[in-house]
Amino acid sequence: MAYYRLYVRNGSADGGIIAFEEIDAADDHEAMRQATRHQGKFLELWQQARRVASFEPDRSQA
């Protein structure tokens, strides 16, 4: 298992962190699948110093 952190960002210019969640996953794909539970938010998924993925809310649904 690998250790990841999912950061919830505020979406503003300063990109402040609102919260984070620790994720244990077998690989990047599993960690990204777990991150989808937080759809609709600005997210960054990290494994140590490596950014794995970033997600933004789907604005077409607004």
Short mmCIF file of N, CA, C and O in Angstrom, two decimals, residues 12-47:
data_model
loop_
_atom_site.label_atom_id
_atom_site.label_comp_id
_atom_site.label_asym_id
_atom_site.label_seq_id
_atom_site.Cartn_x
_atom_site.Cartn_y
_atom_site.Cartn_z
N SER A 12 -9.77 29.67 -4.73
CA SER A 12 -9.45 31.08 -4.95
C SER A 12 -8.03 31.21 -5.49
O SER A 12 -7.30 30.23 -5.62
N ALA A 13 -7.64 32.42 -5.79
CA ALA A 13 -6.32 32.68 -6.36
C ALA A 13 -5.20 32.21 -5.43
O ALA A 13 -4.16 31.75 -5.89
N ASP A 14 -5.42 32.30 -4.11
CA ASP A 14 -4.35 31.87 -3.20
C ASP A 14 -4.30 30.35 -3.04
O ASP A 14 -3.32 29.81 -2.55
N GLY A 15 -5.36 29.66 -3.47
CA GLY A 15 -5.38 28.20 -3.45
C GLY A 15 -5.26 27.58 -2.08
O GLY A 15 -4.70 26.50 -1.93
N GLY A 16 -5.77 28.27 -1.07
CA GLY A 16 -5.65 27.79 0.30
C GLY A 16 -6.26 26.40 0.49
O GLY A 16 -7.20 26.01 -0.19
N ILE A 17 -5.71 25.67 1.44
CA ILE A 17 -6.19 24.33 1.75
C ILE A 17 -7.27 24.43 2.81
O ILE A 17 -7.08 25.05 3.86
N ILE A 18 -8.42 23.82 2.54
CA ILE A 18 -9.54 23.79 3.47
C ILE A 18 -9.42 22.56 4.38
O ILE A 18 -9.66 22.64 5.57
N ALA A 19 -9.06 21.44 3.78
CA ALA A 19 -8.99 20.18 4.52
C ALA A 19 -8.12 19.20 3.74
O ALA A 19 -7.76 19.45 2.59
N PHE A 20 -7.81 18.08 4.37
CA PHE A 20 -7.13 17.01 3.66
C PHE A 20 -7.62 15.68 4.20
O PHE A 20 -8.19 15.58 5.27
N GLU A 21 -7.40 14.65 3.37
CA GLU A 21 -7.75 13.29 3.76
C GLU A 21 -6.57 12.39 3.43
O GLU A 21 -5.98 12.51 2.37
N GLU A 22 -6.24 11.51 4.34
CA GLU A 22 -5.19 10.52 4.08
C GLU A 22 -5.82 9.33 3.38
O GLU A 22 -6.91 8.88 3.75
N ILE A 23 -5.14 8.84 2.35
CA ILE A 23 -5.64 7.72 1.56
C ILE A 23 -4.55 6.66 1.48
O ILE A 23 -3.40 6.97 1.18
N ASP A 24 -4.91 5.42 1.76
CA ASP A 24 -4.04 4.27 1.52
C ASP A 24 -4.57 3.57 0.28
O ASP A 24 -5.76 3.23 0.22
N ALA A 25 -3.72 3.38 -0.71
CA ALA A 25 -4.15 2.76 -1.95
C ALA A 25 -3.01 1.95 -2.55
O ALA A 25 -1.84 2.23 -2.30
N ALA A 26 -3.36 0.98 -3.37
CA ALA A 26 -2.38 0.11 -4.00
C ALA A 26 -1.55 0.85 -5.04
O ALA A 26 -0.38 0.55 -5.23
N ASP A 27 -2.18 1.83 -5.72
CA ASP A 27 -1.48 2.57 -6.78
C ASP A 27 -2.20 3.88 -7.05
O ASP A 27 -3.22 4.19 -6.42
N ASP A 28 -1.67 4.65 -8.00
CA ASP A 28 -2.25 5.96 -8.33
C ASP A 28 -3.71 5.85 -8.76
O ASP A 28 -4.56 6.66 -8.38
N HIS A 29 -4.01 4.84 -9.58
CA HIS A 29 -5.38 4.70 -10.10
C HIS A 29 -6.38 4.45 -8.97
O HIS A 29 -7.47 5.03 -8.96
N GLU A 30 -6.01 3.63 -8.02
CA GLU A 30 -6.89 3.38 -6.88
C GLU A 30 -7.05 4.63 -6.03
O GLU A 30 -8.15 4.95 -5.57
N ALA A 31 -5.98 5.38 -5.84
CA ALA A 31 -6.07 6.62 -5.07
C ALA A 31 -6.98 7.63 -5.77
O ALA A 31 -7.78 8.30 -5.13
N MET A 32 -6.87 7.73 -7.10
CA MET A 32 -7.74 8.65 -7.84
C MET A 32 -9.20 8.20 -7.76
O MET A 32 -10.10 9.03 -7.66
N ARG A 33 -9.43 6.90 -7.79
CA ARG A 33 -10.81 6.39 -7.67
C ARG A 33 -11.38 6.79 -6.31
O ARG A 33 -12.53 7.25 -6.22
N GLN A 34 -10.59 6.65 -5.27
CA GLN A 34 -11.06 7.05 -3.94
C GLN A 34 -11.31 8.55 -3.86
O GLN A 34 -12.23 9.00 -3.16
N ALA A 35 -10.51 9.33 -4.56
CA ALA A 35 -10.66 10.79 -4.54
C ALA A 35 -11.98 11.24 -5.16
O ALA A 35 -12.50 12.31 -4.81
N THR A 36 -12.57 10.44 -6.04
CA THR A 36 -13.81 10.83 -6.71
C THR A 36 -14.98 10.96 -5.73
O THR A 36 -16.01 11.53 -6.08
N ARG A 37 -14.82 10.49 -4.50
CA ARG A 37 -15.88 10.68 -3.49
C ARG A 37 -16.09 12.15 -3.19
O ARG A 37 -17.12 12.54 -2.63
N HIS A 38 -15.12 12.98 -3.54
CA HIS A 38 -15.17 14.41 -3.23
C HIS A 38 -15.43 15.25 -4.48
O HIS A 38 -15.02 16.39 -4.55
N GLN A 39 -16.08 14.68 -5.48
CA GLN A 39 -16.37 15.42 -6.70
C GLN A 39 -17.10 16.71 -6.38
O GLN A 39 -17.84 16.80 -5.41
N GLY A 40 -16.86 17.72 -7.23
CA GLY A 40 -17.51 19.00 -7.03
C GLY A 40 -16.67 19.98 -6.23
O GLY A 40 -17.13 21.06 -5.90
N LYS A 41 -15.43 19.58 -5.91
CA LYS A 41 -14.53 20.45 -5.14
C LYS A 41 -13.20 20.57 -5.89
O LYS A 41 -12.89 19.78 -6.75
N PHE A 42 -12.43 21.58 -5.52
CA PHE A 42 -11.07 21.72 -6.04
C PHE A 42 -10.18 20.78 -5.22
O PHE A 42 -10.09 20.93 -4.00
N LEU A 43 -9.53 19.83 -5.88
CA LEU A 43 -8.76 18.81 -5.19
C LEU A 43 -7.37 18.67 -5.78
O LEU A 43 -7.17 18.89 -6.98
N GLU A 44 -6.43 18.27 -4.94
CA GLU A 44 -5.10 17.85 -5.39
C GLU A 44 -4.74 16.58 -4.66
O GLU A 44 -4.87 16.51 -3.43
N LEU A 45 -4.29 15.59 -5.41
CA LEU A 45 -3.88 14.31 -4.85
C LEU A 45 -2.36 14.23 -4.92
O LEU A 45 -1.77 14.40 -6.00
N TRP A 46 -1.74 13.98 -3.76
CA TRP A 46 -0.28 13.94 -3.67
C TRP A 46 0.18 12.63 -3.07
O TRP A 46 -0.49 12.06 -2.20
N GLN A 47 1.35 12.18 -3.53
CA GLN A 47 2.07 11.09 -2.88
C GLN A 47 3.45 11.65 -2.54
O GLN A 47 4.26 11.89 -3.44
#
